Amino acid sequence: MLIIEVKNLHKNYGNVKAVQGIDFAVEKGEIFGILGPNGAGKTTTLEILEGLNYADVGSVTIVGLDALKQTQAVKKKIGVQLQSEAFFENLQLVELLDLFASFYRTKVNALELLEKVDLQEKAYAYYANLSGGQQRRFSIAASMVNNPEVLFLDEPTTGLDPQARRYVWELIKRIKQTGTTIILTTHYMEEAQLLCNRIAIMDHGKIVKIGSPEELIDSLLARHIISFSSDKYIANEDLRIIYGVKNVRKENGTFHLETEDPNATLYRLLQDSYNSKNNLSNLDIHRPNLEDVFIFYTGHTLRE
């Protein structure tokens, strides 16, 4: 069952095309990730869906409502955790949650909600006295005061240390288990692969590929990636004719061969290197991962 449907969405800022005709749909109960670098259009896309920004062209349906026209009705059904947040520093966490709940004219058990994000011991603490990871978990708790059907998380772990990041990941998994649909943006490959049922790869305002992590990796049609550096010049065309090679790319002086037969490809590569008296270095063989997928469809690494 579709809970979000986006069609032909466009948003320009002057001459800057922030979002360029994107289409995607989100199934009820899944975690849908938008993966891309800073400036790809991820946050702008979420802001339009959340009713915080306007689209130039396109349509957005959320929980059966026209999100571009029925923004107030949609806001009652969704929760939003922004990429950067600010809270009243002279209020305790329980007071903040009660305040936010009053905006929805609903009652909330603040202690119970804080327990869901493992902050029950900080219930009477002030936001300013929380660690970075605790502040992020509280912002997620605040986004759930209205018991939303859809939860939007914009870069939920940016700026956190590895331990705090993993803590938030476990929290997001627990929220999904309650049946809440989650749409998140991220530029972390590991985060997208670990959390998301499906991922949209976004770059320069466009969605270039959508699928589950497994589907995206399988789309490369390669069982392994062979990477190496070469002392001598090698033309890409000479590498493409090696048996098993499906695709060749060169990045920062390193060749990456996508191959369906790594043994045969490596044998021929080493044989050619020996015959031409060429030294290979930094040789590495690995199975394709999400980073390989991103590079294949965008032509570059995931820039920060």
CSV table of C-alpha atoms in Angstrom, one decimal:
chain,number,residue,atom,x,y,z
A,1,MET,CA,0.0,0.0,0.0
A,2,LEU,CA,1.4,3.4,-1.1
A,3,ILE,CA,1.5,6.0,1.7
A,4,ILE,CA,3.6,8.6,-0.3
A,5,GLU,CA,3.6,9.3,-4.0
A,6,VAL,CA,5.7,12.0,-5.7
A,7,LYS,CA,5.3,12.8,-9.3
A,8,ASN,CA,7.3,15.2,-11.6
A,9,LEU,CA,8.5,17.3,-8.7
A,10,HIS,CA,10.4,20.5,-9.6
A,11,LYS,CA,11.9,23.3,-7.5
A,12,ASN,CA,14.2,26.1,-8.7
A,13,TYR,CA,15.9,28.8,-6.8
A,14,GLY,CA,16.6,31.4,-9.5
A,15,ASN,CA,18.8,29.7,-12.0
A,16,VAL,CA,19.6,26.8,-9.6
A,17,LYS,CA,17.6,23.7,-10.3
A,18,ALA,CA,17.4,22.1,-6.9
A,19,VAL,CA,14.9,19.4,-7.8
A,20,GLN,CA,14.4,18.3,-11.4
A,21,GLY,CA,11.3,16.2,-12.1
A,22,ILE,CA,11.7,13.5,-9.6
A,23,ASP,CA,9.3,10.6,-9.1
A,24,PHE,CA,9.1,8.1,-6.3
A,25,ALA,CA,6.6,6.2,-4.1
A,26,VAL,CA,6.9,4.9,-0.6
A,27,GLU,CA,5.2,1.8,0.8
A,28,LYS,CA,3.5,1.9,4.2
A,29,GLY,CA,5.7,0.6,6.9
A,30,GLU,CA,9.0,0.8,5.1
A,31,ILE,CA,12.2,2.9,5.6
A,32,PHE,CA,12.8,4.8,2.4
A,33,GLY,CA,16.1,6.5,2.1
A,34,ILE,CA,17.3,9.3,-0.2
A,35,LEU,CA,21.1,8.9,-0.6
A,36,GLY,CA,23.2,11.7,-2.0
A,37,PRO,CA,25.8,14.4,-1.3
A,38,ASN,CA,25.2,17.8,0.2
A,39,GLY,CA,23.5,19.9,-2.4
A,40,ALA,CA,21.8,17.0,-4.2
A,41,GLY,CA,18.3,18.3,-3.4
A,42,LYS,CA,17.5,15.9,-0.6
A,43,THR,CA,16.5,18.5,2.0
A,44,THR,CA,14.6,20.6,-0.5
A,45,THR,CA,12.6,17.5,-1.4
A,46,LEU,CA,11.8,16.7,2.2
A,47,GLU,CA,10.8,20.3,2.9
A,48,ILE,CA,8.3,20.2,0.1
A,49,LEU,CA,6.8,16.9,1.4
A,50,GLU,CA,6.7,18.4,4.9
A,51,GLY,CA,4.8,21.5,3.8
A,52,LEU,CA,7.8,23.7,4.7
A,53,ASN,CA,8.6,24.7,1.1
A,54,TYR,CA,6.7,25.1,-2.2
A,55,ALA,CA,7.1,23.1,-5.4
A,56,ASP,CA,7.2,24.9,-8.8
A,57,VAL,CA,5.7,21.9,-10.6
A,58,GLY,CA,4.5,18.4,-9.6
A,59,SER,CA,2.2,16.5,-7.2
A,60,VAL,CA,2.7,15.0,-3.8
A,61,THR,CA,0.2,12.6,-2.1
A,62,ILE,CA,0.8,11.7,1.6
A,63,VAL,CA,-1.7,9.4,3.4
A,64,GLY,CA,-4.2,10.0,0.7
A,65,LEU,CA,-4.0,13.8,1.0
A,66,ASP,CA,-2.7,16.4,-1.5
A,67,ALA,CA,0.4,17.5,0.4
A,68,LEU,CA,0.7,20.6,-1.8
A,69,LYS,CA,-2.8,21.9,-1.1
A,70,GLN,CA,-3.8,20.2,2.2
A,71,THR,CA,-0.7,21.1,4.1
A,72,GLN,CA,-2.3,21.6,7.5
A,73,ALA,CA,-4.1,18.3,7.3
A,74,VAL,CA,-0.9,16.5,6.3
A,75,LYS,CA,1.1,18.1,9.1
A,76,LYS,CA,-1.3,16.4,11.6
A,77,LYS,CA,-0.3,13.0,10.1
A,78,ILE,CA,3.5,13.4,9.9
A,79,GLY,CA,6.4,13.9,12.2
A,80,VAL,CA,9.5,15.9,11.2
A,81,GLN,CA,13.1,15.9,12.5
A,82,LEU,CA,15.0,18.7,10.9
A,83,GLN,CA,18.6,18.6,9.9
A,84,SER,CA,19.3,21.3,12.5
A,85,GLU,CA,17.0,22.1,15.4
A,86,ALA,CA,16.6,24.6,18.2
A,87,PHE,CA,14.7,24.1,21.5
A,88,PHE,CA,13.9,26.4,24.4
A,89,GLU,CA,16.9,25.9,26.7
A,90,ASN,CA,15.1,26.9,29.9
A,91,LEU,CA,12.5,24.1,29.7
A,92,GLN,CA,12.9,20.6,30.8
A,93,LEU,CA,12.5,17.7,28.3
A,94,VAL,CA,9.1,16.7,29.7
A,95,GLU,CA,8.0,20.4,29.5
A,96,LEU,CA,9.2,20.6,25.9
A,97,LEU,CA,7.2,17.5,24.9
A,98,ASP,CA,4.1,18.7,26.6
A,99,LEU,CA,4.5,22.0,24.8
A,100,PHE,CA,4.8,20.4,21.4
A,101,ALA,CA,1.9,18.1,22.1
A,102,SER,CA,-0.3,21.1,22.8
A,103,PHE,CA,0.2,22.3,19.3
A,104,TYR,CA,-1.6,19.2,18.1
A,105,ARG,CA,-4.3,19.4,20.7
A,106,THR,CA,-3.3,16.0,21.9
A,107,LYS,CA,-2.1,14.5,25.1
A,108,VAL,CA,1.2,12.8,25.4
A,109,ASN,CA,2.8,10.7,28.1
A,110,ALA,CA,6.2,12.5,28.0
A,111,LEU,CA,7.9,10.0,30.3
A,112,GLU,CA,6.8,7.1,28.1
A,113,LEU,CA,7.9,8.9,24.9
A,114,LEU,CA,11.3,9.6,26.5
A,115,GLU,CA,11.6,6.0,27.4
A,116,LYS,CA,11.2,5.0,23.8
A,117,VAL,CA,14.4,7.0,23.0
A,118,ASP,CA,16.2,5.9,26.1
A,119,LEU,CA,16.1,9.3,27.7
A,120,GLN,CA,13.8,8.6,30.7
A,121,GLU,CA,16.7,9.4,33.1
A,122,LYS,CA,17.0,12.8,31.5
A,123,ALA,CA,13.3,13.7,31.7
A,124,TYR,CA,13.9,16.7,34.0
A,125,ALA,CA,17.1,17.8,32.4
A,126,TYR,CA,17.5,20.8,30.1
A,127,TYR,CA,18.1,20.4,26.4
A,128,ALA,CA,21.3,22.4,26.5
A,129,ASN,CA,22.8,19.9,29.0
A,130,LEU,CA,22.4,16.9,26.7
A,131,SER,CA,25.2,15.4,24.7
A,132,GLY,CA,25.0,15.6,20.9
A,133,GLY,CA,23.6,12.1,20.6
A,134,GLN,CA,21.1,12.7,23.3
A,135,GLN,CA,19.9,15.9,21.6
A,136,ARG,CA,19.4,14.0,18.4
A,137,ARG,CA,17.4,11.3,20.1
A,138,PHE,CA,15.3,14.0,21.8
A,139,SER,CA,14.6,15.7,18.5
A,140,ILE,CA,13.3,12.3,17.2
A,141,ALA,CA,11.1,12.0,20.3
A,142,ALA,CA,9.7,15.5,19.7
A,143,SER,CA,8.8,14.5,16.2
A,144,MET,CA,6.6,11.7,17.5
A,145,VAL,CA,4.4,13.6,19.9
A,146,ASN,CA,1.5,13.4,17.5
A,147,ASN,CA,2.0,9.6,16.9
A,148,PRO,CA,2.7,10.2,13.2
A,149,GLU,CA,1.9,7.8,10.4
A,150,VAL,CA,5.0,9.1,8.5
A,151,LEU,CA,8.2,10.2,10.1
A,152,PHE,CA,10.7,12.4,8.2
A,153,LEU,CA,14.3,12.3,9.3
A,154,ASP,CA,16.7,14.7,7.6
A,155,GLU,CA,20.3,13.6,8.0
A,156,PRO,CA,19.5,12.1,11.4
A,157,THR,CA,23.1,11.2,12.4
A,158,THR,CA,25.2,13.9,10.8
A,159,GLY,CA,27.8,15.2,13.2
A,160,LEU,CA,27.5,12.3,15.7
A,161,ASP,CA,30.4,10.1,16.8
A,162,PRO,CA,30.3,6.4,15.6
A,163,GLN,CA,28.8,5.2,18.9
A,164,ALA,CA,26.0,7.8,19.0
A,165,ARG,CA,25.3,7.2,15.4
A,166,ARG,CA,24.7,3.5,15.9
A,167,TYR,CA,22.5,4.3,18.9
A,168,VAL,CA,20.3,6.4,16.7
A,169,TRP,CA,20.3,3.6,14.1
A,170,GLU,CA,18.9,1.1,16.6
A,171,LEU,CA,16.3,3.7,17.6
A,172,ILE,CA,15.2,4.1,14.0
A,173,LYS,CA,14.8,0.3,13.7
A,174,ARG,CA,12.6,0.2,16.8
A,175,ILE,CA,10.4,3.0,15.5
A,176,LYS,CA,9.9,1.0,12.2
A,177,GLN,CA,8.8,-2.0,14.2
A,178,THR,CA,5.8,0.0,15.4
A,179,GLY,CA,4.6,0.3,11.9
A,180,THR,CA,5.6,3.9,11.3
A,181,THR,CA,6.7,4.7,7.8
A,182,ILE,CA,10.1,6.5,7.7
A,183,ILE,CA,11.7,8.5,5.0
A,184,LEU,CA,15.2,9.7,5.7
A,185,THR,CA,18.0,11.5,3.9
A,186,THR,CA,21.6,10.6,4.3
A,187,HIS,CA,25.0,10.8,2.8
A,188,TYR,CA,26.3,7.9,4.7
A,189,MET,CA,26.5,4.7,2.6
A,190,GLU,CA,26.6,2.4,5.7
A,191,GLU,CA,23.5,4.1,7.1
A,192,ALA,CA,21.5,3.7,4.0
A,193,GLN,CA,22.5,0.1,3.5
A,194,LEU,CA,21.8,-0.9,7.1
A,195,LEU,CA,18.5,0.9,7.6
A,196,CYS,CA,16.6,1.3,4.3
A,197,ASN,CA,14.3,-1.1,2.6
A,198,ARG,CA,14.7,0.9,-0.5
A,199,ILE,CA,17.0,3.7,-1.5
A,200,ALA,CA,16.7,6.5,-4.1
A,201,ILE,CA,20.1,7.7,-5.3
A,202,MET,CA,19.9,11.5,-5.8
A,203,ASP,CA,22.4,13.7,-7.5
A,204,HIS,CA,22.2,17.3,-8.9
A,205,GLY,CA,18.4,17.4,-8.2
A,206,LYS,CA,17.7,14.1,-10.0
A,207,ILE,CA,16.9,10.6,-8.8
A,208,VAL,CA,19.1,8.4,-10.9
A,209,LYS,CA,18.2,5.0,-9.5
A,210,ILE,CA,15.8,3.4,-7.0
A,211,GLY,CA,15.8,0.0,-5.5
A,212,SER,CA,16.6,-2.1,-2.4
A,213,PRO,CA,20.3,-2.2,-1.5
A,214,GLU,CA,20.4,-5.7,-2.9
A,215,GLU,CA,18.7,-4.7,-6.2
A,216,LEU,CA,21.0,-1.7,-6.6
A,217,ILE,CA,24.1,-3.8,-6.1
A,218,ASP,CA,22.8,-6.6,-8.4
A,219,SER,CA,22.1,-3.9,-11.1
A,220,LEU,CA,25.9,-3.6,-11.7
A,221,LEU,CA,25.9,-7.1,-13.3
A,222,ALA,CA,29.3,-7.7,-11.7
A,223,ARG,CA,30.3,-10.3,-9.1
A,224,HIS,CA,33.5,-8.5,-8.1
A,225,ILE,CA,35.4,-5.2,-8.4
A,226,ILE,CA,39.1,-5.4,-9.2
A,227,SER,CA,40.9,-2.1,-8.3
A,228,PHE,CA,44.6,-1.3,-9.0
A,229,SER,CA,47.0,1.5,-9.9
A,230,SER,CA,49.4,1.2,-12.8
A,231,ASP,CA,52.9,2.6,-13.3
A,232,LYS,CA,52.3,2.9,-17.1
A,233,TYR,CA,49.4,4.3,-19.1
A,234,ILE,CA,46.6,1.9,-19.8
A,235,ALA,CA,43.7,2.8,-22.1
A,236,ASN,CA,40.3,2.0,-20.8
A,237,GLU,CA,39.5,0.3,-24.1
A,238,ASP,CA,42.3,-2.2,-23.6
A,239,LEU,CA,40.8,-3.1,-20.2
A,240,ARG,CA,37.3,-3.5,-21.5
A,241,ILE,CA,38.3,-6.3,-23.9
A,242,ILE,CA,39.6,-8.5,-21.0
A,243,TYR,CA,37.4,-11.5,-20.4
A,244,GLY,CA,34.7,-11.0,-17.8
A,245,VAL,CA,35.0,-7.2,-17.6
A,246,LYS,CA,31.6,-5.5,-17.7
A,247,ASN,CA,32.6,-1.9,-17.0
A,248,VAL,CA,35.8,0.1,-16.5
A,249,ARG,CA,36.2,3.4,-14.6
A,250,LYS,CA,39.2,5.4,-13.5
A,251,GLU,CA,39.2,7.6,-10.4
A,252,ASN,CA,42.1,9.5,-8.9
A,253,GLY,CA,44.6,7.4,-10.7
A,254,THR,CA,43.0,4.1,-9.7
A,255,PHE,CA,41.3,1.7,-12.2
A,256,HIS,CA,38.1,-0.2,-11.1
A,257,LEU,CA,37.1,-3.2,-13.2
A,258,GLU,CA,33.6,-4.6,-12.7
A,259,THR,CA,33.9,-8.3,-13.6
A,260,GLU,CA,31.6,-11.3,-13.7
A,261,ASP,CA,34.7,-13.7,-13.7
A,262,PRO,CA,37.3,-12.3,-11.3
A,263,ASN,CA,39.7,-15.2,-11.6
A,264,ALA,CA,39.8,-15.0,-15.4
A,265,THR,CA,40.0,-11.2,-15.4
A,266,LEU,CA,42.8,-11.1,-12.8
A,267,TYR,CA,44.8,-13.8,-14.7
A,268,ARG,CA,44.7,-11.8,-17.9
A,269,LEU,CA,45.4,-8.5,-16.2
A,270,LEU,CA,48.5,-9.9,-14.5
A,271,GLN,CA,49.6,-11.6,-17.7
A,272,ASP,CA,49.3,-8.4,-19.7
A,273,SER,CA,51.1,-6.5,-17.0
A,274,TYR,CA,54.0,-9.0,-17.0
A,275,ASN,CA,54.3,-8.9,-20.8
A,276,SER,CA,54.4,-5.2,-20.9
A,277,LYS,CA,56.7,-4.9,-17.9
A,278,ASN,CA,54.2,-2.8,-16.1
A,279,ASN,CA,54.0,-2.7,-12.3
A,280,LEU,CA,50.6,-2.8,-10.7
A,281,SER,CA,50.0,-1.6,-7.1
A,282,ASN,CA,47.3,-1.3,-4.6
A,283,LEU,CA,45.6,-4.3,-6.0
A,284,ASP,CA,42.2,-5.0,-4.3
A,285,ILE,CA,39.3,-7.4,-5.1
A,286,HIS,CA,35.9,-7.0,-3.4
A,287,ARG,CA,32.3,-7.6,-3.9
A,288,PRO,CA,30.3,-4.6,-5.2
A,289,ASN,CA,28.8,-2.4,-2.5
A,290,LEU,CA,26.6,0.6,-2.3
A,291,GLU,CA,29.5,3.0,-3.0
A,292,ASP,CA,30.3,1.2,-6.2
A,293,VAL,CA,26.6,1.6,-7.2
A,294,PHE,CA,26.7,5.3,-6.4
A,295,ILE,CA,29.8,5.9,-8.5
A,296,PHE,CA,28.4,3.8,-11.4
A,297,TYR,CA,25.2,5.8,-11.7
A,298,THR,CA,26.6,9.3,-10.9
A,299,GLY,CA,30.1,9.1,-12.2
A,300,HIS,CA,31.7,10.3,-9.0
A,301,THR,CA,32.2,9.5,-5.3
A,302,LEU,CA,29.8,10.7,-2.7
A,303,ARG,CA,31.3,14.1,-2.0
A,304,GLU,CA,30.8,15.5,1.5
